[in-house]
Amino acid sequence: MMLNPSDGLPDDRKSLYPQSQSSAYKCGDKTSPISVILVSSGSRGNKLLFRYPYQKVAECPSSLSAKQRNPYVLNTSGDELDDQDGDSREQSPLTDEQLVAGFSDIVLSTILATKSDMCGKKFELKIDNVRFVGHPTLLQHPPIIQVSKTDPSPKREMPTMILFNVVFALRANADPSVISCMHNLSRRIAIALQHEERRCQYLTREAKLMLAVQEEITTTENGSPQSPFRQILPKCKLARDLKEAYDSLCTTGVVRLHINDWLEVSFCLPHKIHRIGDTYIPPEALERSLKAIRPYHALLLLENEKTLLSQLPLDCSPALIRLIKTCSAVKNLQQLAQDADLALLQIFQIAAHLVYWGKAIIIYPLCENNVYMLSPHANICLYSPLAEQFARQFPGHDLPSMLAKFSLPVSLAEFRNPLEAPTQEAQLIQMVVWMLQRRLLIQLHTYVCLLVPPSEDEPGLRDEDPPLAARVGGRSLSTPSALSFGSPTSSDDMTLTSPSMENSSAELLTGGDSPLNKRMTETLLASLSEHERQFILNIPAAQNPEDLRMFARLLHYFRGHHHLEEIMYNENMRRSQLKTLFDKFRSVLVVTNHEDPIISIFQSPMD
Amino acid sequence: MRIKSMMGMPTRIECIFFSEFHPTLGPKITYQVPEEYISRELFDTVQVYIITKPELQNKLITVTAMGKKLIGCPVCIEHKKYSRNALLFNLGLVCDARTNTCSLEPIVKKLSGYLTTLELHIGSIHMLVGSNSVLFFLNYESNTIHLKLIQLRKDPPIVQEYDVPVFTQCKDHFIKSQWDLTTQQILPYIDGFRHIQKISAEADVELNLVRIAVQNLLYYGVVTLVSIFQYSNVYCTTPKVQSLIDDKSIQEECLNYVTKQGQKRASLRDVFQLYCGLSPGTTVRDLCSRYSQQLQRVDERRLIQFGLMKCLIRRLQKYPVKVIRDERSRPPRLYTGCHSYDEICCKTGITYQELDERLENDPNIVVCWK
């Protein structure tokens, strides 16, 4: 079935994560910055060049009384220090703006324009409830202008900028990973600015403009006090870029700037992108998942192919384009590699990249044996925006009814109705894909665990046995374990090793009851305790050498961490073969169904 | 020097320093213990955050530089008696840059306030400045002050009337007198089976007070929440169920917890089979009839309780949704997919069975399990 399930997707990115975000700006949101500030230090001293949001000049921190309290402010606990000595200060909770607005331009310039010793490193400063993070950067000194001793004209010193700092102000209780990300962005912007400064003194020019406007405003004000920064915006591209960075961080979490209309700085805040409802998936968890994906997994795009392609920069890799065009929910990564004519390694790399940027998720490829169930975090509310979208997308169907069908685990095959037109089936697939993209469904897999009934006469001994998992350890069946990545767009951060698919059972000869096979079976069963081995050998099915051999060969999968499909893939076996085997040895095996913890992160946030 | 936090994890303080604005030499470190810990270089870099402009005084300032974190609170005392009419000082702590210093902030604040008081009432800092005794004094003090380091925890979830609180540790270890009166009053009713509404009714405490008290207990990790137990409940396993096999300590804890009183300890296989026997479509009643042999030594209620507490299993709740309605009828209030059976039954007072009967016969309503 050659389907492109991504057809007909809504283009609006925000609607893919509709859950509870009603307002884009959440007061007290720990993943959004409070302010962005640009300072510089040079021959003219420390200057605050730009800040956004700008405070209203009339407001002065000492006049903040209770009645100016913002009615929308969230009273976050843990901010106020519990003064146990009893002289608790009357503090009305401050809004985000007020937290930073309380700092005047001069003070900010003093504390944020650091000494040159602190340049080139992460800058972190916490003052009460605000945390400032940046990456102060040294600029190269321009050539010194030699003024001749005999020159009668007064010495004109060219004002030079020595260093600058792009600072983000955050709430003090922001997650360390958020702080780290903000620092990363600050560093990237700094690198771009440093480059442009060297090339054409871009930063100096913009700084001059900014300072000029500031001076102008302070000298000519006499009527209503206006914020000079408001005036700077239309005149300075850099100011607009910084404002855009701030706005993007507060909303979508995706920042794309073109410094001086030339250098691109792109960045994403995983905490905003990988959100399900009110919680976000921590980047570390994301990375762990991505390191564990296997060639039998598939990549599911979260956006329309066309939309996605249009978002890519002009100089993006052709491999990425090829992958996006060839990608499909029914194709696993190995097939994708073949179809797109790319190395599997590259596919993994690009897939990780797309996932990190929130453009795709990892699933098990769609097939009729897949069993799906409602995700515990699915929004099944009648009036949710999802329900609305579904109705528009699939006229005549309503989301709750569809979701109700997945209340009990159901395989796609069960929906098959020979009397139905094939288009119905195609539509069903589309609906399932739609639901997967919106994290409404989870897929269940079968896991198997070996547990031999304890012997009646020596129960004490039984308890001493370490579980099979501990004994049959040391056989790693994981994929590119060194797939690590930091910043997604810098490929030098990505290191790769070739995927290792240990298929050690291939050496077993099939058929026949040769002594070699017998011995191999014995070896494999050697890791079991005497009691366990005896019990297994006494099972009726074990009398059949073929079955026993198969059982022994697969023994190391029976610790509850490898699902049926993985065993099928690794051992090149059919589902029916495995199921029959499980049934034959059911007296020592315990079977259960649940989601794959490796990729379940994409369906459910971390607990 | 180590200060023990509530959790028993030490936060290592590497240096205490006393810095002030000298009338002629400007900002300097007057004393530090151990000596010479803060290099001249480091101080030069960070002095602007230690002896600060007026706007930053009395604020807790933490700055990271050269692999170190300095936490201080700059103070300014104005008086004619001082040269330059003001005394500017800052008593700070130094840790490694990677340390999480949130818990030290109240200490710094407290010490700063203490010194201010000393200076204001006794003028003692100035007197002591001549000798080294300031820091000996402080060192001594810090070692004996039992400072409560507040570990910031995650905000607890909202407690609903149909939630059931259960103690995470043995109830006997609980020191009642440490807690407020409301909590003390409801304690006897927290048995891992009574839900909030029931506790409120039986303990005769207003519902919201019970919710807040339990939320408080939740915050400190003393209790956790599970759902109401009924034999008609449906559960399913989570990937964490494998931890029963992998993790010996959870295994031990589980087997001890679920074994019936007075019986020989249940076997791992039986317990694991029981958990794996829970699946969508299977009620606890079904489980009991199918696995009666395994349940000989296992208390099924405690089995479920333990499974929920450790997230080995999760409850599948029913959510009714009214999908078809004619123009004239009112929009559904409770049958919107946002309210579970538990919630509806709790709020309206009807039983599960009654609700089931009502809804099963209504063609306009579908039920989602999740």
PDB file of N, CA and C in Angstrom, chain A residues 77 81 89 102-104 107 110-111 115 117-118 123-128 373-374 376 378 380-383 398 404 407-409 451 453 463 467 469 560-561 587 592-595, chain B residues 44-45 48-49 53 55-56 59-65 105 109 155 237 239 242 245-246 248 269 272-273 276 280-281 314 319 321-323 331-332 336-338 367-370:
ATOM      1  N   SER A  77       5.349  29.193  44.253  1.00  0.00           N
ATOM      2  CA  SER A  77       5.954  28.949  45.558  1.00  0.00           C
ATOM      3  C   SER A  77       7.442  28.743  45.383  1.00  0.00           C
ATOM      4  N   LEU A  81      11.901  33.819  49.980  1.00  0.00           N
ATOM      5  CA  LEU A  81      12.681  33.144  51.010  1.00  0.00           C
ATOM      6  C   LEU A  81      11.887  33.134  52.299  1.00  0.00           C
ATOM      7  N   ARG A  89       9.294  40.161  55.073  1.00  0.00           N
ATOM      8  CA  ARG A  89       8.941  41.386  54.366  1.00  0.00           C
ATOM      9  C   ARG A  89       7.638  41.194  53.623  1.00  0.00           C
ATOM     10  N   GLY A 102      13.019  45.994  37.561  1.00  0.00           N
ATOM     11  CA  GLY A 102      13.577  46.580  38.762  1.00  0.00           C
ATOM     12  C   GLY A 102      15.041  46.954  38.622  1.00  0.00           C
ATOM     13  N   PHE A 103      15.697  46.415  37.631  1.00  0.00           N
ATOM     14  CA  PHE A 103      17.100  46.758  37.429  1.00  0.00           C
ATOM     15  C   PHE A 103      17.207  47.885  36.425  1.00  0.00           C
ATOM     16  N   SER A 104      17.895  48.925  36.824  1.00  0.00           N
ATOM     17  CA  SER A 104      18.033  50.052  35.893  1.00  0.00           C
ATOM     18  C   SER A 104      19.057  49.696  34.827  1.00  0.00           C
ATOM     19  N   VAL A 107      22.724  49.726  36.143  1.00  0.00           N
ATOM     20  CA  VAL A 107      23.128  48.566  36.948  1.00  0.00           C
ATOM     21  C   VAL A 107      23.308  47.340  36.075  1.00  0.00           C
ATOM     22  N   THR A 110      26.505  47.420  34.331  1.00  0.00           N
ATOM     23  CA  THR A 110      27.648  47.136  35.206  1.00  0.00           C
ATOM     24  C   THR A 110      27.798  45.648  35.450  1.00  0.00           C
ATOM     25  N   ILE A 111      26.674  45.007  35.736  1.00  0.00           N
ATOM     26  CA  ILE A 111      26.824  43.600  36.116  1.00  0.00           C
ATOM     27  C   ILE A 111      26.895  42.650  34.937  1.00  0.00           C
ATOM     28  N   LYS A 115      34.225  41.561  33.161  1.00  0.00           N
ATOM     29  CA  LYS A 115      35.639  41.782  32.888  1.00  0.00           C
ATOM     30  C   LYS A 115      36.057  40.814  31.792  1.00  0.00           C
ATOM     31  N   ASP A 117      38.266  38.667  31.747  1.00  0.00           N
ATOM     32  CA  ASP A 117      38.580  37.308  32.240  1.00  0.00           C
ATOM     33  C   ASP A 117      37.421  36.360  32.061  1.00  0.00           C
ATOM     34  N   MET A 118      36.231  36.915  32.085  1.00  0.00           N
ATOM     35  CA  MET A 118      35.062  36.037  32.030  1.00  0.00           C
ATOM     36  C   MET A 118      34.603  35.790  30.600  1.00  0.00           C
ATOM     37  N   PHE A 123      28.450  32.579  31.251  1.00  0.00           N
ATOM     38  CA  PHE A 123      28.254  33.579  32.281  1.00  0.00           C
ATOM     39  C   PHE A 123      26.936  33.315  32.967  1.00  0.00           C
ATOM     40  N   GLU A 124      26.992  33.181  34.282  1.00  0.00           N
ATOM     41  CA  GLU A 124      25.762  32.927  35.007  1.00  0.00           C
ATOM     42  C   GLU A 124      25.753  33.751  36.281  1.00  0.00           C
ATOM     43  N   LEU A 125      24.722  34.522  36.452  1.00  0.00           N
ATOM     44  CA  LEU A 125      24.625  35.391  37.623  1.00  0.00           C
ATOM     45  C   LEU A 125      23.208  35.336  38.150  1.00  0.00           C
ATOM     46  N   LYS A 126      23.100  35.095  39.433  1.00  0.00           N
ATOM     47  CA  LYS A 126      21.754  35.014  40.001  1.00  0.00           C
ATOM     48  C   LYS A 126      21.576  36.110  41.030  1.00  0.00           C
ATOM     49  N   ILE A 127      20.528  36.893  40.851  1.00  0.00           N
ATOM     50  CA  ILE A 127      20.243  37.954  41.818  1.00  0.00           C
ATOM     51  C   ILE A 127      18.811  37.783  42.272  1.00  0.00           C
ATOM     52  N   ASP A 128      18.668  37.377  43.532  1.00  0.00           N
ATOM     53  CA  ASP A 128      17.335  37.076  44.072  1.00  0.00           C
ATOM     54  C   ASP A 128      16.589  36.135  43.131  1.00  0.00           C
ATOM     55  N   MET A 373      -3.461   1.191  21.344  1.00  0.00           N
ATOM     56  CA  MET A 373      -4.391   1.470  22.437  1.00  0.00           C
ATOM     57  C   MET A 373      -4.331   2.963  22.698  1.00  0.00           C
ATOM     58  N   LEU A 374      -5.359   3.480  23.341  1.00  0.00           N
ATOM     59  CA  LEU A 374      -5.372   4.896  23.701  1.00  0.00           C
ATOM     60  C   LEU A 374      -4.230   5.233  24.638  1.00  0.00           C
ATOM     61  N   PRO A 376      -2.537   7.019  27.690  1.00  0.00           N
ATOM     62  CA  PRO A 376      -3.107   7.544  28.936  1.00  0.00           C
ATOM     63  C   PRO A 376      -3.119   9.064  29.005  1.00  0.00           C
ATOM     64  N   ALA A 378      -3.794  10.959  26.326  1.00  0.00           N
ATOM     65  CA  ALA A 378      -4.541  11.511  25.197  1.00  0.00           C
ATOM     66  C   ALA A 378      -5.649  12.432  25.687  1.00  0.00           C
ATOM     67  N   ILE A 380      -9.119  13.364  25.282  1.00  0.00           N
ATOM     68  CA  ILE A 380     -10.275  12.794  24.597  1.00  0.00           C
ATOM     69  C   ILE A 380     -11.512  13.662  24.787  1.00  0.00           C
ATOM     70  N   CYS A 381     -11.268  14.879  25.177  1.00  0.00           N
ATOM     71  CA  CYS A 381     -12.372  15.774  25.443  1.00  0.00           C
ATOM     72  C   CYS A 381     -13.149  16.091  24.167  1.00  0.00           C
ATOM     73  N   LEU A 382     -14.432  16.131  24.311  1.00  0.00           N
ATOM     74  CA  LEU A 382     -15.334  16.376  23.184  1.00  0.00           C
ATOM     75  C   LEU A 382     -15.052  17.711  22.521  1.00  0.00           C
ATOM     76  N   TYR A 383     -14.694  18.687  23.317  1.00  0.00           N
ATOM     77  CA  TYR A 383     -14.528  20.031  22.798  1.00  0.00           C
ATOM     78  C   TYR A 383     -13.080  20.431  22.580  1.00  0.00           C
ATOM     79  N   ASP A 398     -16.143  11.348  13.931  1.00  0.00           N
ATOM     80  CA  ASP A 398     -15.793  12.185  15.081  1.00  0.00           C
ATOM     81  C   ASP A 398     -14.727  11.486  15.902  1.00  0.00           C
ATOM     82  N   ALA A 404     -12.723   5.701  20.972  1.00  0.00           N
ATOM     83  CA  ALA A 404     -13.372   4.653  21.764  1.00  0.00           C
ATOM     84  C   ALA A 404     -13.042   3.279  21.199  1.00  0.00           C
ATOM     85  N   SER A 407     -10.107   1.744  22.827  1.00  0.00           N
ATOM     86  CA  SER A 407     -10.139   1.610  24.267  1.00  0.00           C
ATOM     87  C   SER A 407      -9.532   0.293  24.710  1.00  0.00           C
ATOM     88  N   LEU A 408      -9.871  -0.739  23.991  1.00  0.00           N
ATOM     89  CA  LEU A 408      -9.207  -2.005  24.224  1.00  0.00           C
ATOM     90  C   LEU A 408      -8.141  -2.131  23.158  1.00  0.00           C
ATOM     91  N   PRO A 409      -7.039  -2.773  23.463  1.00  0.00           N
ATOM     92  CA  PRO A 409      -6.003  -2.903  22.440  1.00  0.00           C
ATOM     93  C   PRO A 409      -6.576  -3.588  21.210  1.00  0.00           C
ATOM     94  N   LEU A 451      10.546 -17.395  33.877  1.00  0.00           N
ATOM     95  CA  LEU A 451      10.431 -17.557  35.330  1.00  0.00           C
ATOM     96  C   LEU A 451      10.029 -18.992  35.590  1.00  0.00           C
ATOM     97  N   PRO A 453       8.973 -22.109  37.813  1.00  0.00           N
ATOM     98  CA  PRO A 453       8.325 -22.250  39.120  1.00  0.00           C
ATOM     99  C   PRO A 453       9.338 -22.750  40.131  1.00  0.00           C
ATOM    100  N   ASP A 463      15.157 -18.417  46.325  1.00  0.00           N
ATOM    101  CA  ASP A 463      15.286 -16.975  46.512  1.00  0.00           C
ATOM    102  C   ASP A 463      16.707 -16.480  46.305  1.00  0.00           C
ATOM    103  N   PRO A 467      18.027 -13.111  39.340  1.00  0.00           N
ATOM    104  CA  PRO A 467      17.134 -13.254  38.193  1.00  0.00           C
ATOM    105  C   PRO A 467      17.920 -13.500  36.914  1.00  0.00           C
ATOM    106  N   ALA A 469      17.965 -12.147  34.215  1.00  0.00           N
ATOM    107  CA  ALA A 469      18.516 -10.946  33.589  1.00  0.00           C
ATOM    108  C   ALA A 469      19.946 -10.705  34.023  1.00  0.00           C
ATOM    109  N   GLY A 560      12.389  -9.931  29.413  1.00  0.00           N
ATOM    110  CA  GLY A 560      11.398  -8.867  29.485  1.00  0.00           C
ATOM    111  C   GLY A 560      11.809  -7.563  28.857  1.00  0.00           C
ATOM    112  N   HIS A 561      12.928  -7.532  28.146  1.00  0.00           N
ATOM    113  CA  HIS A 561      13.352  -6.266  27.551  1.00  0.00           C
ATOM    114  C   HIS A 561      13.318  -6.267  26.038  1.00  0.00           C
ATOM    115  N   SER A 587       4.742 -22.886  30.499  1.00  0.00           N
ATOM    116  CA  SER A 587       4.864 -23.172  31.924  1.00  0.00           C
ATOM    117  C   SER A 587       6.071 -22.495  32.558  1.00  0.00           C
ATOM    118  N   THR A 592       3.650 -10.547  28.822  1.00  0.00           N
ATOM    119  CA  THR A 592       2.824  -9.370  29.088  1.00  0.00           C
ATOM    120  C   THR A 592       2.928  -8.389  27.927  1.00  0.00           C
ATOM    121  N   ASN A 593       1.963  -7.506  27.862  1.00  0.00           N
ATOM    122  CA  ASN A 593       1.952  -6.504  26.798  1.00  0.00           C
ATOM    123  C   ASN A 593       2.034  -5.106  27.379  1.00  0.00           C
ATOM    124  N   HIS A 594       2.939  -4.322  26.857  1.00  0.00           N
ATOM    125  CA  HIS A 594       2.967  -2.911  27.206  1.00  0.00           C
ATOM    126  C   HIS A 594       3.719  -2.141  26.137  1.00  0.00           C
ATOM    127  N   GLU A 595       3.765  -0.819  26.283  1.00  0.00           N
ATOM    128  CA  GLU A 595       4.429  -0.012  25.265  1.00  0.00           C
ATOM    129  C   GLU A 595       5.944  -0.188  25.330  1.00  0.00           C
TER     130      GLU A 595
ATOM    131  N   ASP B  44      39.194  40.260  41.571  1.00  0.00           N
ATOM    132  CA  ASP B  44      39.114  41.381  40.637  1.00  0.00           C
ATOM    133  C   ASP B  44      37.960  41.186  39.656  1.00  0.00           C
ATOM    134  N   THR B  45      37.839  39.935  39.212  1.00  0.00           N
ATOM    135  CA  THR B  45      36.801  39.644  38.226  1.00  0.00           C
ATOM    136  C   THR B  45      35.398  39.802  38.810  1.00  0.00           C
ATOM    137  N   VAL B  48      32.709  43.372  41.454  1.00  0.00           N
ATOM    138  CA  VAL B  48      31.547  44.215  41.164  1.00  0.00           C
ATOM    139  C   VAL B  48      30.250  43.555  41.646  1.00  0.00           C
ATOM    140  N   TYR B  49      30.309  42.245  41.884  1.00  0.00           N
ATOM    141  CA  TYR B  49      29.120  41.545  42.371  1.00  0.00           C
ATOM    142  C   TYR B  49      29.161  41.353  43.879  1.00  0.00           C
ATOM    143  N   LYS B  53      26.758  48.321  43.698  1.00  0.00           N
ATOM    144  CA  LYS B  53      26.020  49.578  43.682  1.00  0.00           C
ATOM    145  C   LYS B  53      24.805  49.445  44.603  1.00  0.00           C
ATOM    146  N   GLU B  55      21.706  49.750  44.239  1.00  0.00           N
ATOM    147  CA  GLU B  55      20.543  49.022  43.726  1.00  0.00           C
ATOM    148  C   GLU B  55      20.598  47.530  44.011  1.00  0.00           C
ATOM    149  N   LEU B  56      21.792  46.997  44.151  1.00  0.00           N
ATOM    150  CA  LEU B  56      21.911  45.554  44.316  1.00  0.00           C
ATOM    151  C   LEU B  56      22.113  45.139  45.756  1.00  0.00           C
ATOM    152  N   LYS B  59      20.452  42.032  48.202  1.00  0.00           N
ATOM    153  CA  LYS B  59      19.972  40.979  47.319  1.00  0.00           C
ATOM    154  C   LYS B  59      20.952  39.820  47.389  1.00  0.00           C
ATOM    155  N   LEU B  60      20.429  38.632  47.225  1.00  0.00           N
ATOM    156  CA  LEU B  60      21.277  37.444  47.212  1.00  0.00           C
ATOM    157  C   LEU B  60      21.890  37.328  45.830  1.00  0.00           C
ATOM    158  N   ILE B  61      23.209  37.446  45.776  1.00  0.00           N
ATOM    159  CA  ILE B  61      23.865  37.417  44.475  1.00  0.00           C
ATOM    160  C   ILE B  61      24.777  36.208  44.392  1.00  0.00           C
ATOM    161  N   THR B  62      24.575  35.418  43.363  1.00  0.00           N
ATOM    162  CA  THR B  62      25.417  34.245  43.125  1.00  0.00           C
ATOM    163  C   THR B  62      26.097  34.421  41.782  1.00  0.00           C
ATOM    164  N   VAL B  63      27.406  34.428  41.777  1.00  0.00           N
ATOM    165  CA  VAL B  63      28.116  34.588  40.507  1.00  0.00           C
ATOM    166  C   VAL B  63      29.073  33.424  40.313  1.00  0.00           C
ATOM    167  N   THR B  64      29.146  32.981  39.043  1.00  0.00           N
ATOM    168  CA  THR B  64      30.026  31.864  38.717  1.00  0.00           C
ATOM    169  C   THR B  64      31.201  32.387  37.912  1.00  0.00           C
ATOM    170  N   ALA B  65      32.409  32.095  38.350  1.00  0.00           N
ATOM    171  CA  ALA B  65      33.584  32.537  37.590  1.00  0.00           C
ATOM    172  C   ALA B  65      34.763  31.649  37.940  1.00  0.00           C
ATOM    173  N   GLU B 105      21.398  29.631  50.218  1.00  0.00           N
ATOM    174  CA  GLU B 105      20.980  31.038  50.210  1.00  0.00           C
ATOM    175  C   GLU B 105      20.399  31.521  51.535  1.00  0.00           C
ATOM    176  N   LYS B 109      21.802  34.694  53.807  1.00  0.00           N
ATOM    177  CA  LYS B 109      20.904  35.775  54.220  1.00  0.00           C
ATOM    178  C   LYS B 109      20.904  35.933  55.737  1.00  0.00           C
ATOM    179  N   ASP B 155       6.359  20.965  42.426  1.00  0.00           N
ATOM    180  CA  ASP B 155       5.016  21.249  42.933  1.00  0.00           C
ATOM    181  C   ASP B 155       4.187  19.975  42.909  1.00  0.00           C
ATOM    182  N   THR B 237      -0.289  -3.387  32.639  1.00  0.00           N
ATOM    183  CA  THR B 237       1.111  -3.247  33.044  1.00  0.00           C
ATOM    184  C   THR B 237       1.768  -2.081  32.327  1.00  0.00           C
ATOM    185  N   PRO B 239       5.847  -0.532  31.264  1.00  0.00           N
ATOM    186  CA  PRO B 239       7.178  -1.106  31.046  1.00  0.00           C
ATOM    187  C   PRO B 239       7.938  -1.308  32.358  1.00  0.00           C
ATOM    188  N   GLN B 242       8.894  -4.704  34.510  1.00  0.00           N
ATOM    189  CA  GLN B 242      10.098  -5.526  34.380  1.00  0.00           C
ATOM    190  C   GLN B 242      11.074  -5.283  35.524  1.00  0.00           C
ATOM    191  N   ILE B 245      11.671  -7.890  38.027  1.00  0.00           N
ATOM    192  CA  ILE B 245      12.615  -8.949  37.702  1.00  0.00           C
ATOM    193  C   ILE B 245      14.042  -8.449  37.817  1.00  0.00           C
ATOM    194  N   ASP B 246      14.246  -7.221  37.385  1.00  0.00           N
ATOM    195  CA  ASP B 246      15.615  -6.701  37.319  1.00  0.00           C
ATOM    196  C   ASP B 246      16.148  -6.233  38.661  1.00  0.00           C
ATOM    197  N   LYS B 248      16.454  -6.272  42.524  1.00  0.00           N
ATOM    198  CA  LYS B 248      16.267  -7.147  43.669  1.00  0.00           C
ATOM    199  C   LYS B 248      15.560  -6.439  44.827  1.00  0.00           C
ATOM    200  N   ARG B 269       7.459 -15.665  40.938  1.00  0.00           N
ATOM    201  CA  ARG B 269       6.771 -16.065  39.726  1.00  0.00           C
ATOM    202  C   ARG B 269       5.272 -15.835  39.836  1.00  0.00           C
ATOM    203  N   PHE B 272       4.597 -12.064  39.749  1.00  0.00           N
ATOM    204  CA  PHE B 272       4.821 -11.511  38.420  1.00  0.00           C
ATOM    205  C   PHE B 272       3.716 -11.950  37.473  1.00  0.00           C
ATOM    206  N   GLN B 273       3.310 -13.196  37.602  1.00  0.00           N
ATOM    207  CA  GLN B 273       2.223 -13.684  36.750  1.00  0.00           C
ATOM    208  C   GLN B 273       0.945 -12.897  36.995  1.00  0.00           C
ATOM    209  N   CYS B 276       1.229  -9.549  35.395  1.00  0.00           N
ATOM    210  CA  CYS B 276       1.109  -9.678  33.941  1.00  0.00           C
ATOM    211  C   CYS B 276      -0.271 -10.134  33.518  1.00  0.00           C
ATOM    212  N   PRO B 280      -5.982  -4.799  29.727  1.00  0.00           N
ATOM    213  CA  PRO B 280      -7.242  -4.157  29.369  1.00  0.00           C
ATOM    214  C   PRO B 280      -8.318  -5.208  29.122  1.00  0.00           C
ATOM    215  N   GLY B 281      -9.467  -4.971  29.685  1.00  0.00           N
ATOM    216  CA  GLY B 281     -10.559  -5.913  29.511  1.00  0.00           C
ATOM    217  C   GLY B 281     -10.670  -6.903  30.663  1.00  0.00           C
ATOM    218  N   ARG B 314      -0.883   0.437  35.836  1.00  0.00           N
ATOM    219  CA  ARG B 314      -1.648   1.678  35.899  1.00  0.00           C
ATOM    220  C   ARG B 314      -3.122   1.340  35.714  1.00  0.00           C
ATOM    221  N   TYR B 319     -14.079   6.884  30.527  1.00  0.00           N
ATOM    222  CA  TYR B 319     -14.538   8.243  30.288  1.00  0.00           C
ATOM    223  C   TYR B 319     -15.714   8.220  29.317  1.00  0.00           C
ATOM    224  N   VAL B 321     -18.348   9.774  26.746  1.00  0.00           N
ATOM    225  CA  VAL B 321     -18.428  10.946  25.874  1.00  0.00           C
ATOM    226  C   VAL B 321     -19.744  10.890  25.126  1.00  0.00           C
ATOM    227  N   LYS B 322     -20.475  11.958  25.191  1.00  0.00           N
ATOM    228  CA  LYS B 322     -21.728  12.021  24.455  1.00  0.00           C
ATOM    229  C   LYS B 322     -21.420  12.553  23.070  1.00  0.00           C
ATOM    230  N   VAL B 323     -21.463  11.685  22.100  1.00  0.00           N
ATOM    231  CA  VAL B 323     -21.049  12.111  20.769  1.00  0.00           C
ATOM    232  C   VAL B 323     -22.198  12.607  19.902  1.00  0.00           C
ATOM    233  N   PRO B 331     -25.837  20.922  26.082  1.00  0.00           N
ATOM    234  CA  PRO B 331     -24.523  20.289  25.893  1.00  0.00           C
ATOM    235  C   PRO B 331     -24.168  19.457  27.125  1.00  0.00           C
ATOM    236  N   PRO B 332     -23.500  18.354  26.930  1.00  0.00           N
ATOM    237  CA  PRO B 332     -23.178  17.486  28.065  1.00  0.00           C
ATOM    238  C   PRO B 332     -22.235  18.196  29.039  1.00  0.00           C
ATOM    239  N   THR B 336     -18.165  14.518  28.801  1.00  0.00           N
ATOM    240  CA  THR B 336     -17.419  15.210  27.754  1.00  0.00           C
ATOM    241  C   THR B 336     -16.104  14.542  27.446  1.00  0.00           C
ATOM    242  N   GLY B 337     -15.802  13.475  28.158  1.00  0.00           N
ATOM    243  CA  GLY B 337     -14.497  12.857  27.951  1.00  0.00           C
ATOM    244  C   GLY B 337     -13.452  13.413  28.894  1.00  0.00           C
ATOM    245  N   CYS B 338     -13.836  14.401  29.696  1.00  0.00           N
ATOM    246  CA  CYS B 338     -12.870  14.985  30.629  1.00  0.00           C
ATOM    247  C   CYS B 338     -13.029  14.432  32.030  1.00  0.00           C
ATOM    248  N   VAL B 367     -17.778   5.113  25.273  1.00  0.00           N
ATOM    249  CA  VAL B 367     -16.906   5.112  26.434  1.00  0.00           C
ATOM    250  C   VAL B 367     -15.478   4.846  26.002  1.00  0.00           C
ATOM    251  N   CYS B 368     -14.582   5.705  26.457  1.00  0.00           N
ATOM    252  CA  CYS B 368     -13.163   5.533  26.161  1.00  0.00           C
ATOM    253  C   CYS B 368     -12.446   5.097  27.421  1.00  0.00           C
ATOM    254  N   TRP B 369     -11.559   4.164  27.259  1.00  0.00           N
ATOM    255  CA  TRP B 369     -10.740   3.723  28.384  1.00  0.00           C
ATOM    256  C   TRP B 369      -9.324   4.237  28.168  1.00  0.00           C
ATOM    257  N   LYS B 370      -8.762   4.849  29.216  1.00  0.00           N
ATOM    258  CA  LYS B 370      -7.350   5.186  29.098  1.00  0.00           C
ATOM    259  C   LYS B 370      -6.681   5.259  30.468  1.00  0.00           C
TER     260      LYS B 370
END
